[in-house]
Tab-separated table of C-alpha atoms in Angstrom:
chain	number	residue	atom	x	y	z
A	2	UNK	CA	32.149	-45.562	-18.472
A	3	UNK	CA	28.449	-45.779	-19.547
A	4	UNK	CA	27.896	-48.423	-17.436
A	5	UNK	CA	29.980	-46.668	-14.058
A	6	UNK	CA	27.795	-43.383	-14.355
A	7	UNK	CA	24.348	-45.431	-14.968
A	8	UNK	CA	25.104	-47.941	-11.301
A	9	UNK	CA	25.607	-44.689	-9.349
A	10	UNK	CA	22.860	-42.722	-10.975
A	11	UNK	CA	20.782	-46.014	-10.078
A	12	UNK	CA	22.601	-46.038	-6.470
A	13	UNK	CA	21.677	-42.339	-5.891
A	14	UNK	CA	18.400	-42.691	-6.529
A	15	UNK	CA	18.111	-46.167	-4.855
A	16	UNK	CA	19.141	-44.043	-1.590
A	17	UNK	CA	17.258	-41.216	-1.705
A	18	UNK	CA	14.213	-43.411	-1.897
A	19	UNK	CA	14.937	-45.506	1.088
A	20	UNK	CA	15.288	-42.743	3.041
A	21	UNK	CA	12.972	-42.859	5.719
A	22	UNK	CA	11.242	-39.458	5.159
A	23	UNK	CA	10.978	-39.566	1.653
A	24	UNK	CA	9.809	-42.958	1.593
A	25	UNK	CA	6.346	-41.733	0.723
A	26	UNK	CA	7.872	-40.407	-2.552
A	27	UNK	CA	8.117	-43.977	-4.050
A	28	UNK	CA	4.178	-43.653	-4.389
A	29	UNK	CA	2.886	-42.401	-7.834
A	30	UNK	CA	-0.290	-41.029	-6.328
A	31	UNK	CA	1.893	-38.964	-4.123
A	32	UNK	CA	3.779	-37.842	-6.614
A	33	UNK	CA	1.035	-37.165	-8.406
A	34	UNK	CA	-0.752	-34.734	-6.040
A	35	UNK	CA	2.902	-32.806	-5.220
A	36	UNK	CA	2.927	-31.849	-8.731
A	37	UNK	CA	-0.683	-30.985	-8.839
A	38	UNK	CA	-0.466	-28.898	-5.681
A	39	UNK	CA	2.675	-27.209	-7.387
A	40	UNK	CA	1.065	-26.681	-10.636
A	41	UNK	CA	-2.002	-25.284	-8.709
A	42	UNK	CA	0.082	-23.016	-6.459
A	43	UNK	CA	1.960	-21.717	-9.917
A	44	UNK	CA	-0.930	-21.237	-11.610
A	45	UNK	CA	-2.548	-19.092	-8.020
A	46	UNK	CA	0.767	-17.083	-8.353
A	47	UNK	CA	0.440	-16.154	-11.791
A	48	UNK	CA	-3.379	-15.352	-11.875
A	49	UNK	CA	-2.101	-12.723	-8.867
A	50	UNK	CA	0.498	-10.970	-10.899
A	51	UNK	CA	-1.850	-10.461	-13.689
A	52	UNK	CA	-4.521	-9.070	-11.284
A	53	UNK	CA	-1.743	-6.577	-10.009
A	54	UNK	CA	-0.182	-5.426	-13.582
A	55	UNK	CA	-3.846	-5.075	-14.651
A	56	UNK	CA	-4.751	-2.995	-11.316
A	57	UNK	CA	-1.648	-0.767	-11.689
A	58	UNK	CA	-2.664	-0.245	-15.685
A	59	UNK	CA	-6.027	0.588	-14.497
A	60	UNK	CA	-5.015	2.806	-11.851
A	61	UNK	CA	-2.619	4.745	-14.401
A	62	UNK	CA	-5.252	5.085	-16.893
A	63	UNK	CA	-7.852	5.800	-14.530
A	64	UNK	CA	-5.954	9.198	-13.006
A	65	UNK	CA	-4.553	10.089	-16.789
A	66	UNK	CA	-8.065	9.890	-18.104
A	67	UNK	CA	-10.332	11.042	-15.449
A	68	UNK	CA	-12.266	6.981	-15.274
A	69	UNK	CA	-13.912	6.093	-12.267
A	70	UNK	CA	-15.094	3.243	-13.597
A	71	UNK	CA	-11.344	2.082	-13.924
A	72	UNK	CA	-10.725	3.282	-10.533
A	73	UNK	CA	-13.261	0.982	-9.407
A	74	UNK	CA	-12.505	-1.579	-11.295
A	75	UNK	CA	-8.944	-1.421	-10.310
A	76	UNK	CA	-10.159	-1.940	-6.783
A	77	UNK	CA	-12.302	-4.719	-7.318
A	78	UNK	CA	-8.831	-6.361	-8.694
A	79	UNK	CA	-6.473	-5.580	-6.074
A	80	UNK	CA	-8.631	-4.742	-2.762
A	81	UNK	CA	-5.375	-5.152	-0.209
A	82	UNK	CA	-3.604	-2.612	-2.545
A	83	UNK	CA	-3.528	1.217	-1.117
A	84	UNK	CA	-2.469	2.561	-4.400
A	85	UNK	CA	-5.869	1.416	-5.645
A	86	UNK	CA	-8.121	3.198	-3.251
A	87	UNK	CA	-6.321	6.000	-3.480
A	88	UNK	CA	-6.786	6.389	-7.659
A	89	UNK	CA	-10.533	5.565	-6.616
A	90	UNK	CA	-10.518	8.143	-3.896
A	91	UNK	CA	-9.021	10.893	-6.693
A	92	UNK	CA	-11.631	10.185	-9.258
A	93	UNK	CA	-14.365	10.409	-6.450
A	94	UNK	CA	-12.986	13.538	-4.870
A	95	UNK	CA	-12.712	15.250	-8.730
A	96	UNK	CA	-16.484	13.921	-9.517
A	97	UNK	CA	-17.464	15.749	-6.749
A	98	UNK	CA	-17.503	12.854	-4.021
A	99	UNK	CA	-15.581	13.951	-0.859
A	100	UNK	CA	-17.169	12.364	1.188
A	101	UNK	CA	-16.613	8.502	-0.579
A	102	UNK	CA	-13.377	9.807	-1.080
A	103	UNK	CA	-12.578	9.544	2.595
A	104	UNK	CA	-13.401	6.360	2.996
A	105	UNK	CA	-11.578	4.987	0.566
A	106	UNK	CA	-8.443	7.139	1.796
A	107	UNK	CA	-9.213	5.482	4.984
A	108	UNK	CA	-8.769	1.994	3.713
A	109	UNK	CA	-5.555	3.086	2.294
A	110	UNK	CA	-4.552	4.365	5.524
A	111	UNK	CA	-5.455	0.816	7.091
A	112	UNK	CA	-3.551	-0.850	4.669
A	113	UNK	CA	-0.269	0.797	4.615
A	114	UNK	CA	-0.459	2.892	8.043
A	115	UNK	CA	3.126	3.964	8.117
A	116	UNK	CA	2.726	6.280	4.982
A	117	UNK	CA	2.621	9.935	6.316
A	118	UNK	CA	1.681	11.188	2.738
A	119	UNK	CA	-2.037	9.351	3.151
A	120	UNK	CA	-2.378	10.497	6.391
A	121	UNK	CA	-2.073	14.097	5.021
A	122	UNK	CA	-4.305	13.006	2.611
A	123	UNK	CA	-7.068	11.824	4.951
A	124	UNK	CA	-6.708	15.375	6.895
A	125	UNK	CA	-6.816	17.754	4.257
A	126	UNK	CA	-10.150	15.688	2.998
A	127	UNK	CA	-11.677	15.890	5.955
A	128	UNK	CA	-10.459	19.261	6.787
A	129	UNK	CA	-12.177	20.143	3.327
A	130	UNK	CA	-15.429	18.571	4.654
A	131	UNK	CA	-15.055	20.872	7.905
A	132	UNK	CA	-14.377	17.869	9.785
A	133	UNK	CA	-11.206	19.840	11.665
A	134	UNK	CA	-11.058	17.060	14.989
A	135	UNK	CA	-11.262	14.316	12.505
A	136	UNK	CA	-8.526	16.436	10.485
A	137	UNK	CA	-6.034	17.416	13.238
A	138	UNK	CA	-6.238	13.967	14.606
A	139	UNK	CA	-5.069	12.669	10.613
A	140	UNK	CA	-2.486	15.595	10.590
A	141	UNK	CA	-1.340	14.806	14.491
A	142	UNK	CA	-0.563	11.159	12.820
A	143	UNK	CA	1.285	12.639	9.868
A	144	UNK	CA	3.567	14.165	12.062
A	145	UNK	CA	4.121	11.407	14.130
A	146	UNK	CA	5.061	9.513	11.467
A	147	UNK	CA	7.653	12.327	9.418
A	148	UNK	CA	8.456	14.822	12.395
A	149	UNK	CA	11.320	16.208	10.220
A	150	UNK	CA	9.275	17.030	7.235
A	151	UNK	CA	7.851	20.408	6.883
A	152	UNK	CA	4.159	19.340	4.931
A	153	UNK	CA	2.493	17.778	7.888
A	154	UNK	CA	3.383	20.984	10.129
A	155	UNK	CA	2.396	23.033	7.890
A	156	UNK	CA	-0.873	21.220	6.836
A	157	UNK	CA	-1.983	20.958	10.821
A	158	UNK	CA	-0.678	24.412	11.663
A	159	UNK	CA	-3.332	25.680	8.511
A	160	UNK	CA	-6.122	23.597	10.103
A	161	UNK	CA	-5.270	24.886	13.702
A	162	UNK	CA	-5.367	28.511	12.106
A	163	UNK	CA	-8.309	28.029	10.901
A	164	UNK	CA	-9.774	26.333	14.200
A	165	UNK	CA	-8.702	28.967	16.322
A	166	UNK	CA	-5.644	27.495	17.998
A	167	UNK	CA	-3.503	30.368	17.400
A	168	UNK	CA	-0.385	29.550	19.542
A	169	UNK	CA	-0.490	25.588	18.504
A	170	UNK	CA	-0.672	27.309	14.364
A	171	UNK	CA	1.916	29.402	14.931
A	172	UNK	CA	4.181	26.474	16.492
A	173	UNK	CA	3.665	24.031	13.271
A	174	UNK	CA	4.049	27.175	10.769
A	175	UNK	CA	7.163	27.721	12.598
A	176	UNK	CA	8.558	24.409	12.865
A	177	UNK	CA	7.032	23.623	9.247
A	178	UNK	CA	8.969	26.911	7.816
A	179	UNK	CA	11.966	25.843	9.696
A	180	UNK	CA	12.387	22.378	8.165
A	181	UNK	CA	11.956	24.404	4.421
A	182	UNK	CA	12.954	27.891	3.976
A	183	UNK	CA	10.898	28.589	1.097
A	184	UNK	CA	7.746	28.445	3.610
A	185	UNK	CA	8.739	31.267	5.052
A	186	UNK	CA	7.142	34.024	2.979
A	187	UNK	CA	4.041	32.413	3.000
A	188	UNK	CA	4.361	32.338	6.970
A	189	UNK	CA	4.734	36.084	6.991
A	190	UNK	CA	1.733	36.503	4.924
């Protein structure tokens, strides 16, 4: 039996060798550099996850103990990761830097554009900054992106109130208190 099992394992690999487009396989330097490039793109793969488990530890630590400098840090690790710049942008905004704090809400915004929540982000800082046509335009994208949630109505309608824009305010507060009852006081007020 020994000897059955050992002439088609030598068979098998006999064929799979001649086969025209793996005839480069029978080389030992090629060999050689496929496992190198697979050890090398392993090795690329690993070095990434730790970068991200140490940016998200960072970033946890950073907003539980009030660090910029782990903030930072965490951004230095992970640069294409919103999350990131938006624990930076907290510990800015809370050491009294609204203004750096946009801009890194900003480059979480360009990285994951979709997300209403730091779009409403981005418009309440710059509404805080009295930048109100850089905030309605952050707020007008908030909406577009959850029309049926009540927060980004109800965060434009405040900035339009405050603007000026009465009938436009009163719109969003409506629609806002419409989508969540428990607005609705605070509307009368």
């Amino acid at each position: 039996r020994s000897d059955i099992s050992s002439v088609a394992s030598t068979q098998f690999k006999t064929v799979i060798l001649n086969t025209p487009g793996l005839s480069l396989l029978r080389h030992r330097y090629v060999r050689f550099v496929l496992v190198a490039l697979a050890i090398a793109s392993s090795v690329l793969v690993m070095k990434t996850a730790v970068n991200y488990g140490l940016s998200r530890l960072l970033v946890t630590y950073s907003l539980t103990a009030g660090n910029l400098a782990a903030a930072k840090k965490a951004a230095e690790l992970t640069p294409q990761d919103a999350e990131t710049h938006l624990a930076n942008a907290a510990m800015l905004s809370a050491t009294g830097s609204p203004d750096q704090s946009v801009i890194e809400v900003e480059r979480a915004v360009a990285l994951r554009p979709s997300d209403y929540g730091l779009w409403s982000q981005l418009g309440l800082l710059r509404d805080q900054l009295g930048d109100t046509a850089g905030a309605l335009k952050a707020f007008d994208e908030a909406v577009k992106r959850a029309p049926y949630y009540s927060q980004p109505y109800w965060n434009r309608g405040n900035a339009l109130l405050r603007s000026g824009q009465y009938e436009a305010a009163f719109n969003d507060l409506n629609q806002a208190a419409q989508s969540n009852p428990e607005l609705f006081p605070s509307l009368i007020e």
